Short mmCIF file of C-alpha atoms and ligand atoms in Angstrom, two decimals:
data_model
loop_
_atom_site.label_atom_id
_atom_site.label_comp_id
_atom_site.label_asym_id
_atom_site.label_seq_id
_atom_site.Cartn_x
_atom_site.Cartn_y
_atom_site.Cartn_z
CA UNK A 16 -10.62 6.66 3.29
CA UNK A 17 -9.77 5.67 0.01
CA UNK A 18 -6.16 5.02 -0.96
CA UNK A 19 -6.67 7.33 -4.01
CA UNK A 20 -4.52 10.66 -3.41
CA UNK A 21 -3.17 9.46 0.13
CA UNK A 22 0.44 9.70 0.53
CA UNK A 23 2.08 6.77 1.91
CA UNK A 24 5.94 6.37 2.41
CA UNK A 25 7.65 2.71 1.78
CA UNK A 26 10.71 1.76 2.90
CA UNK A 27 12.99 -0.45 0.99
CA UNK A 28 10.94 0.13 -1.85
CA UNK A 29 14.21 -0.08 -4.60
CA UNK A 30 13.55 -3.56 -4.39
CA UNK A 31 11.26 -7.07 -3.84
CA UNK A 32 8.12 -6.79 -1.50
CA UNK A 33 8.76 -2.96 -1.37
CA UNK A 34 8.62 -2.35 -4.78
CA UNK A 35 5.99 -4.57 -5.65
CA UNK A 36 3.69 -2.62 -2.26
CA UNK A 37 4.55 0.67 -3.95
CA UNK A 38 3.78 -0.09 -7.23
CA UNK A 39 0.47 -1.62 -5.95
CA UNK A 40 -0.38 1.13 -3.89
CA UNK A 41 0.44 3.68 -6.71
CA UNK A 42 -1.66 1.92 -9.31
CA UNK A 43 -4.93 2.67 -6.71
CA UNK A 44 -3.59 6.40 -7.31
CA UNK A 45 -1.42 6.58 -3.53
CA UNK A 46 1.10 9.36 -3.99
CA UNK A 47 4.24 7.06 -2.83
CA UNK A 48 7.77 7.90 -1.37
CA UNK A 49 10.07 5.49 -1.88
CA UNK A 50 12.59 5.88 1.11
CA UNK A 51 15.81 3.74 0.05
CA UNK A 52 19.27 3.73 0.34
CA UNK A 53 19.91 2.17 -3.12
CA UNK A 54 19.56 4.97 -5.40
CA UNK A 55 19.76 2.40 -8.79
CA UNK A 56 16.55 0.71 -6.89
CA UNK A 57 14.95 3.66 -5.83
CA UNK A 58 15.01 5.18 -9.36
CA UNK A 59 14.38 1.94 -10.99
CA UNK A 60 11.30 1.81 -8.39
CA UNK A 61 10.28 5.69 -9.59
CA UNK A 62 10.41 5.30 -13.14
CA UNK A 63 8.63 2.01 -13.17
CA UNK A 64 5.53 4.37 -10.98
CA UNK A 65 5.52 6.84 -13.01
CA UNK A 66 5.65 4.81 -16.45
CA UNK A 67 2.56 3.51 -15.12
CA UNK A 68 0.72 7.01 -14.36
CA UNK A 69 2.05 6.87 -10.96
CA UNK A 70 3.02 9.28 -8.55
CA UNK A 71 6.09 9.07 -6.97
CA UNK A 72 8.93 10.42 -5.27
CA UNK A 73 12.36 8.94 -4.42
CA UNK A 74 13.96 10.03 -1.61
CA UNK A 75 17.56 8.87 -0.28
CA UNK A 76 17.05 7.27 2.64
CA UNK A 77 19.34 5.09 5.48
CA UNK A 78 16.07 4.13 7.71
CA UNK A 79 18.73 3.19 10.33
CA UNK A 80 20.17 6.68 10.66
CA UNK A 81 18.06 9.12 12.60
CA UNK A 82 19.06 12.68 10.24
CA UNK A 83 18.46 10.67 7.85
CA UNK A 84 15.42 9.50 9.00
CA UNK A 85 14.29 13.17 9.83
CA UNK A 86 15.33 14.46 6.25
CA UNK A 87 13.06 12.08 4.08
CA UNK A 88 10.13 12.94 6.38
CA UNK A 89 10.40 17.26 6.01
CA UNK A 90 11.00 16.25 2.24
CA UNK A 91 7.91 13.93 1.83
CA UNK A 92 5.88 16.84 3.85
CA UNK A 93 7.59 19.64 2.13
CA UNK A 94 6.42 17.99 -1.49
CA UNK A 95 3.27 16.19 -0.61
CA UNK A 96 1.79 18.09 2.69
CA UNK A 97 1.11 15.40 4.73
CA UNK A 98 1.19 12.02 5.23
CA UNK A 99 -1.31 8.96 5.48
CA UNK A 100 0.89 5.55 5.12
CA UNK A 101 3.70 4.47 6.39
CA UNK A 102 5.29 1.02 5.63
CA UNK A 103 8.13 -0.32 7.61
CA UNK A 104 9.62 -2.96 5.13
CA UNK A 105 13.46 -2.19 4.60
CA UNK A 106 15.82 -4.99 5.85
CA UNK A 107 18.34 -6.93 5.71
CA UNK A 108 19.60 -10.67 6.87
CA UNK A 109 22.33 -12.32 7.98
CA UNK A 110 23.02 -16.05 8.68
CA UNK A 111 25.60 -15.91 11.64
CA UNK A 112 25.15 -18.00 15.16
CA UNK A 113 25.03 -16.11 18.57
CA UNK A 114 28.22 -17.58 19.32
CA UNK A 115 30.08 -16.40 17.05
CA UNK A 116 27.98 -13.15 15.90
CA UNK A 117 30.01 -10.15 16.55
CA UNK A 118 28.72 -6.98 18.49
CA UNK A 119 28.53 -4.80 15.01
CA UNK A 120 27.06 -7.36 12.95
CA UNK A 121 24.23 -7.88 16.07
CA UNK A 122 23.61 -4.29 16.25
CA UNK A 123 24.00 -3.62 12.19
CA UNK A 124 20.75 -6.32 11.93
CA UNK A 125 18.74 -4.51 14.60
CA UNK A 126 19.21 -1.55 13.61
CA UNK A 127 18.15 -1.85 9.86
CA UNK A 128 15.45 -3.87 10.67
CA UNK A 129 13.97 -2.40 14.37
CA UNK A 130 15.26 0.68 15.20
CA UNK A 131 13.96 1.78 11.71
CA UNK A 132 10.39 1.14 12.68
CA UNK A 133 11.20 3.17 16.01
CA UNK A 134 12.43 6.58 13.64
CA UNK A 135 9.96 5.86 10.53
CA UNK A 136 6.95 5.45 12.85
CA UNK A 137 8.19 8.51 15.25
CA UNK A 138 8.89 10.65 12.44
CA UNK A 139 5.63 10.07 10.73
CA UNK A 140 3.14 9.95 13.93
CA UNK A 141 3.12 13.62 14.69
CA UNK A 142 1.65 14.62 10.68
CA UNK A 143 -0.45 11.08 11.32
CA UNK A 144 -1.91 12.75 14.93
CA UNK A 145 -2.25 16.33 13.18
CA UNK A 146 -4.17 15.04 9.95
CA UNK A 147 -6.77 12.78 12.75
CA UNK A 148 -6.08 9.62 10.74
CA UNK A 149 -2.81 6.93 9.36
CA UNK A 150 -1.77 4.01 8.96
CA UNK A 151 1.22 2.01 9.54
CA UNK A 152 2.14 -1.21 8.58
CA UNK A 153 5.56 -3.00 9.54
CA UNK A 154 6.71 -6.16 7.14
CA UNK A 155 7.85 -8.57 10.06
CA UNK A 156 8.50 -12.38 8.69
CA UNK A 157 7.30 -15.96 10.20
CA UNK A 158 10.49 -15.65 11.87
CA UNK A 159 9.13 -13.48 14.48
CA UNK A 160 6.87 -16.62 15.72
CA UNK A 161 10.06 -19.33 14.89
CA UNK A 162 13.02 -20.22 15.88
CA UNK A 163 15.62 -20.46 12.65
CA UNK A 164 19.03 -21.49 13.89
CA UNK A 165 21.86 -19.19 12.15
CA UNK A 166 19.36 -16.21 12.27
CA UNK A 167 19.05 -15.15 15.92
CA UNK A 168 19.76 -11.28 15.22
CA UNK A 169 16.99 -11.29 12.42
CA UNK A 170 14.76 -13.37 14.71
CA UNK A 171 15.36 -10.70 16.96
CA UNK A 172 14.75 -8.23 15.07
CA UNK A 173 11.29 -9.63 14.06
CA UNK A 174 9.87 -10.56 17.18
CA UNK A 175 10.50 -7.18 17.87
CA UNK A 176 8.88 -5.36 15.38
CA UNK A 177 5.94 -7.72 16.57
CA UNK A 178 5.97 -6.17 19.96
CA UNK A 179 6.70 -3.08 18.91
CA UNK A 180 3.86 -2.92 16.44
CA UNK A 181 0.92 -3.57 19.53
CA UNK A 182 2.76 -0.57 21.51
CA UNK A 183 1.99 1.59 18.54
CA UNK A 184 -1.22 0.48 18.25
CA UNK A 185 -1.76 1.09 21.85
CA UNK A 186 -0.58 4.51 21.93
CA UNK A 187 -1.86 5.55 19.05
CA UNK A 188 -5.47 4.16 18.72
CA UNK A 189 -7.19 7.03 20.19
CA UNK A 190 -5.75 9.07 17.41
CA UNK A 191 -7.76 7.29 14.77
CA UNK A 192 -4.37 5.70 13.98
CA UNK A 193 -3.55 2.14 13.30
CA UNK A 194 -0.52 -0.03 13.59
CA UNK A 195 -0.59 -3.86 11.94
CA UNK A 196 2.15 -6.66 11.54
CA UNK A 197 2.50 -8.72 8.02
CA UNK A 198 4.56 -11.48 9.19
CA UNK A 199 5.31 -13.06 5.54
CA UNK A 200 6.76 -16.59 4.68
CA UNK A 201 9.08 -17.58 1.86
CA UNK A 202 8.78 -14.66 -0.84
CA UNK A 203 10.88 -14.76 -4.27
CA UNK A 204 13.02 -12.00 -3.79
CA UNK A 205 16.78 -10.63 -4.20
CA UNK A 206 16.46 -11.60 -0.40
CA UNK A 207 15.28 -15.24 -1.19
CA UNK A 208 17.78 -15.30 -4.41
CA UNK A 209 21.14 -14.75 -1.72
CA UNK A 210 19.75 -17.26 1.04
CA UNK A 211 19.10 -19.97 -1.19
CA UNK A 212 22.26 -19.25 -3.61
CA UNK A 213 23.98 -20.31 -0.09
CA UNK A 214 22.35 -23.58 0.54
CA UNK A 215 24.37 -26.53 -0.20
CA UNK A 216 21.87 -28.02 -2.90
CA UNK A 217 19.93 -24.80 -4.20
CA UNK A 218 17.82 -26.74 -6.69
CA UNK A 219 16.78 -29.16 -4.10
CA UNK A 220 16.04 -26.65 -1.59
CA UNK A 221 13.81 -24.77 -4.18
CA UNK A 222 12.08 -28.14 -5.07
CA UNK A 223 11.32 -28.13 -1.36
CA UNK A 224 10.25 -24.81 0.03
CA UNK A 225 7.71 -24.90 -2.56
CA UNK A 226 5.99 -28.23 -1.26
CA UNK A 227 6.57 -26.93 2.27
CA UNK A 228 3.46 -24.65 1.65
CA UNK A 229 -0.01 -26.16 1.37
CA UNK A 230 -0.71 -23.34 -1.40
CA UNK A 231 2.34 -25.18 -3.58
CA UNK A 232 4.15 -22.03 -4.43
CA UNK A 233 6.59 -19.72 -2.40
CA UNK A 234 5.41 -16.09 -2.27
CA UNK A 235 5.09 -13.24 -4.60
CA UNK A 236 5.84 -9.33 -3.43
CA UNK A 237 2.61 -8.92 -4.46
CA UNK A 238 0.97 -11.20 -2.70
CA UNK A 239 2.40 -9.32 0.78
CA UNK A 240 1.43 -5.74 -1.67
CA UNK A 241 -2.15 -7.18 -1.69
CA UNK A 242 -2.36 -7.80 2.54
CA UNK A 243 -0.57 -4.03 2.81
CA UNK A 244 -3.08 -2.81 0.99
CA UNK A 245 -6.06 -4.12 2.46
CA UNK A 246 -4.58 -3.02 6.31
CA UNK A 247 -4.30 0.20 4.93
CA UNK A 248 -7.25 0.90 3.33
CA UNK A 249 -10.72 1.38 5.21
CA UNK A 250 -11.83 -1.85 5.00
CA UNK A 251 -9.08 -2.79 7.77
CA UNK A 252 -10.10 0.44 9.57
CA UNK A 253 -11.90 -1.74 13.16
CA UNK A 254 -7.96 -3.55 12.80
CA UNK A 255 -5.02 -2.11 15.13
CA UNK A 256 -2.23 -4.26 17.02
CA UNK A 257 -2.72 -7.76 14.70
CA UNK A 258 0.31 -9.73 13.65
CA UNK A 259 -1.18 -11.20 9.70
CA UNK A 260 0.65 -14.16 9.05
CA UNK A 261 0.86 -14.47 4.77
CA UNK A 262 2.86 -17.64 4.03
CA UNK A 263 0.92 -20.02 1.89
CA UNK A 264 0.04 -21.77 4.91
CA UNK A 265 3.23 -22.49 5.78
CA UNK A 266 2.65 -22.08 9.81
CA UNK A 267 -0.23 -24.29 9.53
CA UNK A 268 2.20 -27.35 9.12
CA UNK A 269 4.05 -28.70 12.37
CA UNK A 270 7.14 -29.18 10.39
CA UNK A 271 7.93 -32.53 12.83
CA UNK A 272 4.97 -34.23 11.16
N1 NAD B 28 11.78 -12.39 0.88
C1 NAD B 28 11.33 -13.09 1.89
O1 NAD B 28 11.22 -14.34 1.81
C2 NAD B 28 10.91 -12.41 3.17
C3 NAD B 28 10.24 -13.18 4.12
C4 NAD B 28 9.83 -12.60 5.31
C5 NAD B 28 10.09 -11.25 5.54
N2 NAD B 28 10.74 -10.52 4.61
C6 NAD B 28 10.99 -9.11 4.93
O2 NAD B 28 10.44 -8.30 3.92
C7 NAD B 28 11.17 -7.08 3.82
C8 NAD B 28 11.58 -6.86 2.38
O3 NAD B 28 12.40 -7.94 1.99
P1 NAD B 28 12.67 -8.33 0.46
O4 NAD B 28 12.64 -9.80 0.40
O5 NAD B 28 11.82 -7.53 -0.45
O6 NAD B 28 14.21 -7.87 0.36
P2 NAD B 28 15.01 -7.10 -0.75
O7 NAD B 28 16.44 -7.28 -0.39
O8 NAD B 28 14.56 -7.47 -2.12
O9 NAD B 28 14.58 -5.57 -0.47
C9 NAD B 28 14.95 -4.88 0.70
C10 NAD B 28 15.14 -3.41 0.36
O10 NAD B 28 15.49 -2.70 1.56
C11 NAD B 28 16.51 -1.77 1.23
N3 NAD B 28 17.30 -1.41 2.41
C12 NAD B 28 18.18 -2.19 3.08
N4 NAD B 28 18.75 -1.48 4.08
C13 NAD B 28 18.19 -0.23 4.04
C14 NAD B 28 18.38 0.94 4.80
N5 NAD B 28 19.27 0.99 5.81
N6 NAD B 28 17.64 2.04 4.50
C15 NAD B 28 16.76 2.01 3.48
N7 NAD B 28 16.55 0.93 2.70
C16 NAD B 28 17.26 -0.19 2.99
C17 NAD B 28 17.37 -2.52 0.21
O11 NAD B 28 18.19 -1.64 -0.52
C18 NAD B 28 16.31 -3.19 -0.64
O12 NAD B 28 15.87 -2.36 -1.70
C19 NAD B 28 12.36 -7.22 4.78
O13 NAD B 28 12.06 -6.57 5.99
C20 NAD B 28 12.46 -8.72 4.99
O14 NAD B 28 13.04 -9.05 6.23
C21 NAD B 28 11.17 -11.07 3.43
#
């Protein structure tokens, strides 16, 4: 199936890798829904779409809250019919250690970042199931296959989406559906900006992450637009249940050496 006229809904699309996916997807003529809680994003995200010929449709979304959750999906079905695509990127960070992490700040992380995938993916399945064919795609990080000290609740929360992603796959294979992982490294976002705006020497640090990849460069949202894409287009259609690593080769280093 081509991309062309599919509807696909991405989460966190107001900003970064979400925007960047949506606009990609739109551009190969995907009817998109941009599910995202910040409405200045979200229509920033919709105009740039449809300045470009673009279809698109912004819906106010808290991918955390179930209603919520449930609303966006009878309003992408109620203006588009159906749906083919579904990517799980919202999130958020924080940089706290488990011994000091409070219980709302744990379950603020997981819930943003896992339980989302849990509603998005239930919500969606059923029109997935009914229509024979779909696609989901979940934006985990390299921190689902590391350790980062300060970032156990986002570690967490990555691994699981990991796990969670096979069980889809699993479940939902013999429905012609699939269910990947992107598991991206170092991408220049407003994510990126706020983590390395709190590193002691920023410029340093920047100097650095760059030469940490074999590829020279930290990521673009496109370049995690341009894996999305492929997993959820037919030329991915034999692939269900794989974690796709996209970091400049970043992994490939054993960062003791
Ligand atoms: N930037 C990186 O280096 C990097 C690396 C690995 C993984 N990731 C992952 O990629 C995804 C996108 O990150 P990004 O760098 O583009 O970040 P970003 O902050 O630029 O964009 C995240 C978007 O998610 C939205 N969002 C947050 N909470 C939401 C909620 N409850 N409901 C709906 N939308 C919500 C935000 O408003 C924002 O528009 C995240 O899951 C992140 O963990 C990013």
């Amino acid at each position: 199936m081509s991309l062309r006229e599919s509807v696909v809904i991405v989460t966190g699309a107001g900003s970064g890798i979400g925007r960047g996916t949506a606009k990609l997807l739109a551009s190969e003529g995907a009817k998109i829904v941009i599910a995202e809680i910040n409405q200045v994003g979200g229509i920033a995200t919709l105009e740039e779409i449809i300045s470009g010929g673009g279809t698109a449709k912004f819906i106010h979304t808290n991918v955390a809250d179930e209603q919520s959750v449930h609303r966006m999906m009878e309003e992408a079905i109620a203006s588009y019919g159906s749906v083919y695509g579904l990517v799980n990127n919202a999130g958020i960070e924080l940089e706290a250690e488990l011994s000091s992490m409070t219980v709302a700040d744990w379950e603020r992380i997981l819930s943003v970042n896992l339980r989302s995938v849990f509603l998005c993916s239930r919500a969606a399945i059923p029109h997935m199931r009914r229509n024979g064919r779909g696609s989901i795609v979940n934006i985990a990080s390299v921190h689902a296959n590391f350790g980062f000290e300060g970032y156990s609740a986002y570690d967490a929360s990555k691994g699981g989406i990991v796990a969670l992603t096979r069980t889809i796959a699993l479940e939902n294979g013999p429905y012609q559906i699939r269910s990947n992982v992107i598991c991206p490294g170092y991408i220049d976002t407003a994510l990126w900006d706020s983590w390395l705006a709190r590193q002691p020497e920023p410029e340093k640090i920047e100097r650095e992450t760059r030469q940490w990849h074999p590829l020279r460069r930290r990521g673009t949202p496109l370049d995690i637009a341009q894996a999305v894409k492929f997993l959820l287009s037919d030329a991915a259609e034999w692939i269900t249940g794989i974690s796709l690593v996209v970091d400049g080769g970043m992994s490939a280093r054993f960062f003791g050496s």
